[in-house]
Short mmCIF file of C-alpha atoms in Angstrom, two decimals:
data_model
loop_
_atom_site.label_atom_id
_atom_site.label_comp_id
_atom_site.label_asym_id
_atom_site.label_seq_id
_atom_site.Cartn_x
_atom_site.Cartn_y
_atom_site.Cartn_z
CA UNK I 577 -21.59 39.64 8.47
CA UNK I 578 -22.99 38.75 12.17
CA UNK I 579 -20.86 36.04 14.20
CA UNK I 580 -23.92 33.79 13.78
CA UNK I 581 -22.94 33.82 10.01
CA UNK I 582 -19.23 33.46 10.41
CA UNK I 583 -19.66 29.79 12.45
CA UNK I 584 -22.60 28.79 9.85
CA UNK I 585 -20.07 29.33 7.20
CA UNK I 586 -17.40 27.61 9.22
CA UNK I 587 -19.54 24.75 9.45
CA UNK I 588 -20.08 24.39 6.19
CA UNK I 589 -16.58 24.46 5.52
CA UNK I 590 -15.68 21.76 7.50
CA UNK I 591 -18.32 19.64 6.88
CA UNK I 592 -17.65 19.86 2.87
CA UNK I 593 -13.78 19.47 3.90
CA UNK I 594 -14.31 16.48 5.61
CA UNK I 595 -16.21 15.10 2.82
CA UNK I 596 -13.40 15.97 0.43
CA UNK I 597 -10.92 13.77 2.42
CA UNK I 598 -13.32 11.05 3.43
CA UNK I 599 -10.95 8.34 2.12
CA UNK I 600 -8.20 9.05 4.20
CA UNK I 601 -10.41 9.86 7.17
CA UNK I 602 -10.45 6.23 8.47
CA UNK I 603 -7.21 5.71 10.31
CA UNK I 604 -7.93 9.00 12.04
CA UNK I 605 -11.26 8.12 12.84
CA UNK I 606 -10.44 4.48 13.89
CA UNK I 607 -7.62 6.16 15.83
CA UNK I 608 -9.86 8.55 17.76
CA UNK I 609 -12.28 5.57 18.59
CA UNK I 610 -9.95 3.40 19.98
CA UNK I 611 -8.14 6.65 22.03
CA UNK I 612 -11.15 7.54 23.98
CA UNK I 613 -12.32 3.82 24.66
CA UNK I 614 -8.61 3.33 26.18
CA UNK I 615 -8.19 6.50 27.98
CA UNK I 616 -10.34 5.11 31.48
CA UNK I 617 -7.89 2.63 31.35
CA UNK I 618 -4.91 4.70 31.11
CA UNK I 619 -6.46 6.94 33.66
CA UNK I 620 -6.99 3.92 36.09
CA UNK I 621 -3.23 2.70 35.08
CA UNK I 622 -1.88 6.57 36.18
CA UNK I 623 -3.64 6.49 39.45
CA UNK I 624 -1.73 3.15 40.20
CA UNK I 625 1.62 5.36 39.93
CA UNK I 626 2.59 5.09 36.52
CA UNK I 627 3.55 7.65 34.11
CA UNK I 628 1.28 8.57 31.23
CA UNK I 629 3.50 6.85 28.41
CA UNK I 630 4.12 3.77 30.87
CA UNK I 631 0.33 3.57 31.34
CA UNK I 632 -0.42 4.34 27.25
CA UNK I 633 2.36 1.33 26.92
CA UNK I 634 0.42 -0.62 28.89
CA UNK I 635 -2.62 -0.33 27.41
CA UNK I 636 -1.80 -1.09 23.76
CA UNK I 637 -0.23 -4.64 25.53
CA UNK I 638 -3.28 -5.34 26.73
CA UNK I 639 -4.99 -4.94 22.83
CA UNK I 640 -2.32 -6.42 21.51
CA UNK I 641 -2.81 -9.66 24.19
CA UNK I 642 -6.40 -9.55 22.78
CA UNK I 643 -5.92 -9.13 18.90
CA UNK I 644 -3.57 -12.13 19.46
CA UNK I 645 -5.62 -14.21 21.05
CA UNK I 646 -8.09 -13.28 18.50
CA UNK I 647 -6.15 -14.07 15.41
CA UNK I 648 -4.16 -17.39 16.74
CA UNK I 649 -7.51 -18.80 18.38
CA UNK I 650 -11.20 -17.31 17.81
CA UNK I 651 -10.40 -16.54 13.60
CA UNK I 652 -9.51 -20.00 12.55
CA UNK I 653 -11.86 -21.51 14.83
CA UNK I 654 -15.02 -19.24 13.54
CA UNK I 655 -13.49 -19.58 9.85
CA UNK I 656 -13.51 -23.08 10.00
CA UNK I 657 -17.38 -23.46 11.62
CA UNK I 658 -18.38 -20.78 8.74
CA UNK I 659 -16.76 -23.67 5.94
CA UNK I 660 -18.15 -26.03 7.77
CA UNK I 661 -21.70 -24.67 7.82
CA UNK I 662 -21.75 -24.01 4.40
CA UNK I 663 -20.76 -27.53 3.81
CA UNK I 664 -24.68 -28.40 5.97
CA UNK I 665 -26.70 -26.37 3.92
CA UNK I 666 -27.21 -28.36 1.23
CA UNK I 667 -28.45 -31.20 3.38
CA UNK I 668 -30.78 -28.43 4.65
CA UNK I 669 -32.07 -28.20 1.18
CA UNK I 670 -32.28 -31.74 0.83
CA UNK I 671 -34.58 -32.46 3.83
CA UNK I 672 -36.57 -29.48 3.10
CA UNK I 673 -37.37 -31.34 -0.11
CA UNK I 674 -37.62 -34.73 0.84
CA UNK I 675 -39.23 -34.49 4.52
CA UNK I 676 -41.04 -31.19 4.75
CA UNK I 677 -42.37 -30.80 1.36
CA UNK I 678 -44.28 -34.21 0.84
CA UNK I 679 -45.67 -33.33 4.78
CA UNK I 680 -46.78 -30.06 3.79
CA UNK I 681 -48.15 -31.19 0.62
CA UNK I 682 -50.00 -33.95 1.90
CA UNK I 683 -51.96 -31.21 4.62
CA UNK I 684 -52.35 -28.52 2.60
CA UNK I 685 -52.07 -29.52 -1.49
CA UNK I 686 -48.61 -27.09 -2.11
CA UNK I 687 -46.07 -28.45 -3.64
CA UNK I 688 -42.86 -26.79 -2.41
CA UNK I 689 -40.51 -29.21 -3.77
CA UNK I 690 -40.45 -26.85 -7.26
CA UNK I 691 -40.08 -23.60 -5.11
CA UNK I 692 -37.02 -25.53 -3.40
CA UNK I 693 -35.72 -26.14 -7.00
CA UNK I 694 -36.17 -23.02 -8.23
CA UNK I 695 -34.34 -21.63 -5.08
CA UNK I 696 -31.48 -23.36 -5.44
CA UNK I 697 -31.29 -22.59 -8.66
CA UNK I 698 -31.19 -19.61 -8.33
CA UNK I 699 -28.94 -19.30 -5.25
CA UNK I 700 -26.35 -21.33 -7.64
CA UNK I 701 -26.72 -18.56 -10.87
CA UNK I 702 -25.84 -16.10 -8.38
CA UNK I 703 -23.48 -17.68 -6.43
CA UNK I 704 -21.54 -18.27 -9.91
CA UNK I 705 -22.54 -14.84 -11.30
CA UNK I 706 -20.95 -13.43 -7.84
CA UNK I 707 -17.48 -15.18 -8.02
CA UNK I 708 -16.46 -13.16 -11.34
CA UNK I 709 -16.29 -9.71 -10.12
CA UNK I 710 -15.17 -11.13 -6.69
CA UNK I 711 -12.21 -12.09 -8.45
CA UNK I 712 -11.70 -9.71 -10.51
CA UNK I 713 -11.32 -7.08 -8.00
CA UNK I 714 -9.20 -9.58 -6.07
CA UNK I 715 -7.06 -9.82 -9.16
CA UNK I 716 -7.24 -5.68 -9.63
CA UNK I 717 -6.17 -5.10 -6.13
CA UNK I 718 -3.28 -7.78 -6.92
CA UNK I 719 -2.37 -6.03 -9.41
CA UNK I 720 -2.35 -2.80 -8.10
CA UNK I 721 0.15 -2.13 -5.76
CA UNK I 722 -0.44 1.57 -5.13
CA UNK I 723 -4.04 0.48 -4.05
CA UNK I 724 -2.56 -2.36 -2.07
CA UNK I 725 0.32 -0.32 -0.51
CA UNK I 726 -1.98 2.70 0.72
CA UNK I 727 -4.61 0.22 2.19
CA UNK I 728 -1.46 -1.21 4.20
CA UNK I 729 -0.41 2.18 4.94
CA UNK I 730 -3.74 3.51 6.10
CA UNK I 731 -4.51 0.12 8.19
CA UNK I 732 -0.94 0.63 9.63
CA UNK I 733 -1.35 4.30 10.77
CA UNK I 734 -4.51 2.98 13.26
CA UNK I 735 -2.26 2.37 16.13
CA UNK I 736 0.23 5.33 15.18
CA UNK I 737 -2.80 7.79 15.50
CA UNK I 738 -4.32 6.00 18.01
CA UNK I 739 -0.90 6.33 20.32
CA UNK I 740 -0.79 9.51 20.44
CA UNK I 741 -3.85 10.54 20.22
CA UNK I 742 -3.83 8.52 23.90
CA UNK I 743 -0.75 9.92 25.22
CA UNK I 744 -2.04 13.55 24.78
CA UNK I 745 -5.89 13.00 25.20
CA UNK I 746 -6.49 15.24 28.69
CA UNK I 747 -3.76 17.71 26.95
CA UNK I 748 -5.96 18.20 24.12
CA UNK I 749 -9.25 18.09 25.39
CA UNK I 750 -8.01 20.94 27.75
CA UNK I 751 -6.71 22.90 24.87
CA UNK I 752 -10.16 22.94 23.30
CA UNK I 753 -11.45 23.77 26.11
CA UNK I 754 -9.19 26.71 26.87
CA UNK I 755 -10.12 28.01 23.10
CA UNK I 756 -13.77 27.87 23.88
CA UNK I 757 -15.26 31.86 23.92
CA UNK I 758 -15.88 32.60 27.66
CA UNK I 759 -19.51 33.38 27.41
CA UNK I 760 -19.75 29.55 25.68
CA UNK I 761 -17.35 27.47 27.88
CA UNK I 762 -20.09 26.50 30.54
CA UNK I 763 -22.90 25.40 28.13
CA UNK I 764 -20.45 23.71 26.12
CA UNK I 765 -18.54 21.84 28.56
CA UNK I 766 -21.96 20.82 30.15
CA UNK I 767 -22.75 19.27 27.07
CA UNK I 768 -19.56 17.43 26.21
CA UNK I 769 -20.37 16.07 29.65
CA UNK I 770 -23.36 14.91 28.38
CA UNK I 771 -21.86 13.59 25.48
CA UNK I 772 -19.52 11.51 27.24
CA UNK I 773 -21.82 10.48 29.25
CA UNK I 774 -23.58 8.61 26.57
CA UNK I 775 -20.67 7.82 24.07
CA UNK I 776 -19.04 5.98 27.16
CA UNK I 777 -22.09 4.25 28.45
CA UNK I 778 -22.95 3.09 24.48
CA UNK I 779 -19.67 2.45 22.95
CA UNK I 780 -17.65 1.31 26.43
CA UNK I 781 -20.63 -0.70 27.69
CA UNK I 782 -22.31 -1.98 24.42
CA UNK I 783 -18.91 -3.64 23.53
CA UNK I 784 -18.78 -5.26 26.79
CA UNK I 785 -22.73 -6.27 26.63
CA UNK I 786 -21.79 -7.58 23.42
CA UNK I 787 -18.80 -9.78 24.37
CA UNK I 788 -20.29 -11.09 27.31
CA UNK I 789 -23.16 -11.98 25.89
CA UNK I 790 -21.45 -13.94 22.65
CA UNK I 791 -19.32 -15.43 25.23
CA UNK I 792 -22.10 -17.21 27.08
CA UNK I 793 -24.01 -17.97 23.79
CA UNK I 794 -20.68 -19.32 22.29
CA UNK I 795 -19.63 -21.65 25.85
CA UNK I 796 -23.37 -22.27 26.03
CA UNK I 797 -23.96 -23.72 22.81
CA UNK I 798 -20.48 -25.74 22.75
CA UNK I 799 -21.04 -27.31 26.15
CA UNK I 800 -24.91 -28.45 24.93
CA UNK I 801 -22.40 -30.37 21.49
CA UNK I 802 -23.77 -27.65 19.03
CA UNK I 803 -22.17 -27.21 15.90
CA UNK I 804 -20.96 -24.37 14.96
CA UNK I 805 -21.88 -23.07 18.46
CA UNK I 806 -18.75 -20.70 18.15
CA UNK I 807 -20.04 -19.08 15.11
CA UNK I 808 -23.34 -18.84 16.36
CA UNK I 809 -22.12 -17.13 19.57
CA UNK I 810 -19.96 -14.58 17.63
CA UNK I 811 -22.62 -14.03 15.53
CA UNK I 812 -25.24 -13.56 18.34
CA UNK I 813 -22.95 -11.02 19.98
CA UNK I 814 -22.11 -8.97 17.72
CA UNK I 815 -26.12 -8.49 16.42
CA UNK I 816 -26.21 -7.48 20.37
CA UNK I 817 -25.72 -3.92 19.40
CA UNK I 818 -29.49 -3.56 18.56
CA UNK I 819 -31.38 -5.00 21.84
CA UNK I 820 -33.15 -8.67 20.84
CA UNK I 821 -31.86 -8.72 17.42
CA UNK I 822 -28.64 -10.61 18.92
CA UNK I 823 -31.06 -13.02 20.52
CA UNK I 824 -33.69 -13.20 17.81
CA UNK I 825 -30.94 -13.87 15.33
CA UNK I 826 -28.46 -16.17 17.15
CA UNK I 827 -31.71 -18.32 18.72
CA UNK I 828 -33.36 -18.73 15.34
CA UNK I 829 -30.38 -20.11 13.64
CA UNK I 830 -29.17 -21.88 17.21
CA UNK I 831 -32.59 -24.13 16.42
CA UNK I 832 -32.11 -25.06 12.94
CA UNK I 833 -28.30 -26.05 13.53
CA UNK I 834 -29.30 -28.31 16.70
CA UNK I 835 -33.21 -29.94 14.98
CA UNK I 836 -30.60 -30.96 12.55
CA UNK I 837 -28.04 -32.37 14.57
CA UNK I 838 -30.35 -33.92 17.18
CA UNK I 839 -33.91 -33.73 16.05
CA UNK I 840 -34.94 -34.06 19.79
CA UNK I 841 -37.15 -31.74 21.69
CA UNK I 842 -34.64 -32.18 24.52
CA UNK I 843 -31.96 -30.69 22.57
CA UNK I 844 -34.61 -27.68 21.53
CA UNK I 845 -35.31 -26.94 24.67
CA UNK I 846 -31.88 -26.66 25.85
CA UNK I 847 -30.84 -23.95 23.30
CA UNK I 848 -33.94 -22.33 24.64
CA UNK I 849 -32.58 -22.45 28.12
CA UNK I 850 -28.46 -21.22 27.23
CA UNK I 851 -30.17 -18.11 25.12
CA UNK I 852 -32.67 -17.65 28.34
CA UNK I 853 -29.99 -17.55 30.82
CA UNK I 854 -27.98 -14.97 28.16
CA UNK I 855 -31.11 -12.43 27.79
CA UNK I 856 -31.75 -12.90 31.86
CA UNK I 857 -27.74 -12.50 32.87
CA UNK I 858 -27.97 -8.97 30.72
CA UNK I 859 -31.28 -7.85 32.24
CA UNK I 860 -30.50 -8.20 35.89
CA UNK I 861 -26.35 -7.59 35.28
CA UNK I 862 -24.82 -6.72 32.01
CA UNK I 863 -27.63 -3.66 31.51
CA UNK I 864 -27.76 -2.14 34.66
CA UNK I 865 -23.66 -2.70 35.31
CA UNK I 866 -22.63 -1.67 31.96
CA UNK I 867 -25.43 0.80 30.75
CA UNK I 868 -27.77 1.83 33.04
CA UNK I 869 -30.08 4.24 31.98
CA UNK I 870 -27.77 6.55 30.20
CA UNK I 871 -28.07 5.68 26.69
CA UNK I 872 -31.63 6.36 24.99
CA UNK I 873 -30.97 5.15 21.73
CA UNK I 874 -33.84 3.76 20.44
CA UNK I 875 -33.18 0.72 18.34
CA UNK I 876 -34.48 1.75 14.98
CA UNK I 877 -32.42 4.92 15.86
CA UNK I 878 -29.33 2.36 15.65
CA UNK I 879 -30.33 1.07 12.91
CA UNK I 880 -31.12 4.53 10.90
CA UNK I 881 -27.75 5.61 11.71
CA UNK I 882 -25.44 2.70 10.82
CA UNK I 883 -27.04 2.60 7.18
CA UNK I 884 -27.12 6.33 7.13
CA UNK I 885 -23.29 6.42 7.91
CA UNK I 886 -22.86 3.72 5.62
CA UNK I 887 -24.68 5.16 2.39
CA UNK I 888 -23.23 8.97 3.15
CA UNK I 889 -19.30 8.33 3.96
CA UNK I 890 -18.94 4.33 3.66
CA UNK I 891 -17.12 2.65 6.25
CA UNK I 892 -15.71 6.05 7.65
CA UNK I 893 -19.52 6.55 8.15
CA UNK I 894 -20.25 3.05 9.95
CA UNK I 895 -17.35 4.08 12.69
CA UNK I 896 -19.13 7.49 12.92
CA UNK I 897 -22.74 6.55 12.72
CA UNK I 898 -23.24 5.56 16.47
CA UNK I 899 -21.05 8.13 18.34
CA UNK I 900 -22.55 10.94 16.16
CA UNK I 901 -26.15 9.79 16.63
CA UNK I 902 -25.40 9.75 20.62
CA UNK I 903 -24.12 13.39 20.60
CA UNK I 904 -27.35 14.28 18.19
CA UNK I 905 -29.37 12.67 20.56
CA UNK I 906 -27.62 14.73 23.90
CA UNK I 907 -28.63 17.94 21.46
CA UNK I 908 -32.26 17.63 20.35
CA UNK I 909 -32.72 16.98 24.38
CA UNK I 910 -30.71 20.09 24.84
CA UNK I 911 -33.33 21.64 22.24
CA UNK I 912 -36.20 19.99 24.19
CA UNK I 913 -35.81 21.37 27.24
CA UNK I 914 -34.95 24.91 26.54
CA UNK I 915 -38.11 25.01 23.91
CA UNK I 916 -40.25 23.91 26.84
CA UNK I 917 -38.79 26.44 29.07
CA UNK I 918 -39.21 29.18 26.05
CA UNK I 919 -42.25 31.83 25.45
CA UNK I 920 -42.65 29.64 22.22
CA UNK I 921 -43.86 26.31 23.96
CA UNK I 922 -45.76 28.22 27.00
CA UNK I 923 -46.01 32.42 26.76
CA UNK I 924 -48.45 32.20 29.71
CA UNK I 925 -46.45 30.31 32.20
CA UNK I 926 -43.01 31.78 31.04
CA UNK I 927 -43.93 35.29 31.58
CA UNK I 928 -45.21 34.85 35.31
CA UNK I 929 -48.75 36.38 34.36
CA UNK I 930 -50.29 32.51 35.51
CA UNK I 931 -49.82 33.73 38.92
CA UNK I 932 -52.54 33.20 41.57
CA UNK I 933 -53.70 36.72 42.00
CA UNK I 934 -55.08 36.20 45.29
#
């Protein structure tokens, strides 16, 4: 068989490998994730004079300081809003049905009082239908320990992995490296440059776009007296990672909560301004700090590869969707360029014979 055939094969064999153990893939993958987003850090932390395990130890303090901070102050904060949201809705309802429906029938003749109905209705059947198999796979997983112990297990083994995977990052990547055929290693390392390139601009800077940008949505909204301006914030940020849907989202739903609670124009405008001075603070700063220009993922690409990841490999999919569609991305522009400079795209040019001949 040629080589060409050998590595097609390979491929195949990996790829139907990997979807044989795709659900024990996740604390490995998780792992990886949180490796290479920590590794500048632990680079930074060495040049400072520290060791490599001193500076790995130092960075998992620093997550640790953050997943605390997260768990004793942002989750029962943003749990509580979320209760207390869903406690508002039905007054929603109510002056949907009592104020906007007899307005809207008296201008245009609609009754939407009996869609209302219906809705709710129908939002209640499901709501009920819903809570039986919730708990009855609460009540399965209960009772099943093995399922419960190797979820702990698996969720347990994400810092393990991630550890080491940290400590011996530059050891590794040079080992792959050094294993790379000679007549490959340049191309190849040019392109994991590439790759890098992106996958730290996206997943480095796009977490930091995000955070930032909840963060002012989230003080924003609490300074103005917003309910639920917290949850709103959070929520905002983290649709960030497709550009306007964070704003689009968080705005929409930013207006509702604070016509209700204020029913001034005043107050309208003012959730206008916080999400204004959010989208300006990540043109001007957060974008060209963060990102720059090195990402070219288009958002429906985003989008196309979350659900993709999702539907093909689950939740091992979601945490691969985004880093794989960046390298795809550095390839087909690979692809691009050497079919433009190819005989196929341009025979006339690429052969010299479109010389001047005087």
């Amino acid at each position: 068989m040629r080589r060409e055939w050998w590595l097609l094969a390979v491929g195949v064999g990996l790829v139907w490998l990997l979807m044989q153990l795709e659900s024990m893939l996740m604390p490995f993958i998780a792992g990886m994730i949180i490796a290479y987003l920590g590794d500048p850090l632990a680079n930074r932390l060495q040049r400072l004079g520290l060791s490599r395990p001193m500076a790995v130890t130092g960075v998992f303090l620093v997550l640790i300081l953050v997943l605390s901070i997260s768990l004793l102050i942002l989750i029962p904060l943003t749990v509580q809003q979320a209760r207390q949201f869903g406690e508002v809705v039905p007054n929603i309802f109510e002056w949907f049905e009592t104020v906007l429906a007899p307005q809207l029938q008296a201008w245009t003749g609609y009754d939407l009082s009996a869609e209302l109905d219906n809705l709710q209705e129908t939002l209640a059947e499901h709501w009920q239908e819903a809570a039986g198999p919730a708990a009855e796979i609460l009540g399965h997983v209960g009772r099943s320990g093995r399922a419960f112990l190797t979820w702990i297990t698996y969720l347990s083994l994400v810092p393990v992995v991630a550890f080491y995977l940290l400590l011996d990052w530059e050891r590794l990547l040079h080992s792959i490296r050094s294993l790379l055929p000679r007549q490959w290693e340049p191309d190849v390392t040019r392109l994991a440059k590439r790759c890098d390139e992106v996958l730290s601009a996206f997943l480095r800077g796009q977490l930091l776009v995000m955070l930032c940008l909840g963060a002012i949505y989230a003080l924003g909204l609490t300074l103005m007296g917003v309910r639920f301006g917290l949850l709103i914030g959070l929520l905002a940020g983290l649709a960030s990672i497709v550009p306007f849907l964070g704003f689009i989202v968080g705005i929409s739903v930013a207006l509702v909560v604070a016509f209700f609670q204020f029913g001034t124009w005043l107050a309208l405008l003012g959730v206008v301004a916080v999400f204004s001075i959010g989208q300006a603070v990540e043109s001007t700063v957060l974008q060209p700090k963060l990102l720059g220009d090195k990402i070219g993922l288009h958002p429906v690409a985003v989008i196309f590869a979350v659900l993709a990841g999702g539907n093909l490999f689950g939740f091992t999919g979601v945490l691969l969707a985004l880093p794989a569609a960046a390298v795809i991305m550095v390839l087909l522009k690979e692809v691009k360029e050497r079919y433009k400079n190819s005989t196929l795209y341009d025979a006339v040019r690429n052969d010299g014979s479109d010389e001047d001949p005087q």
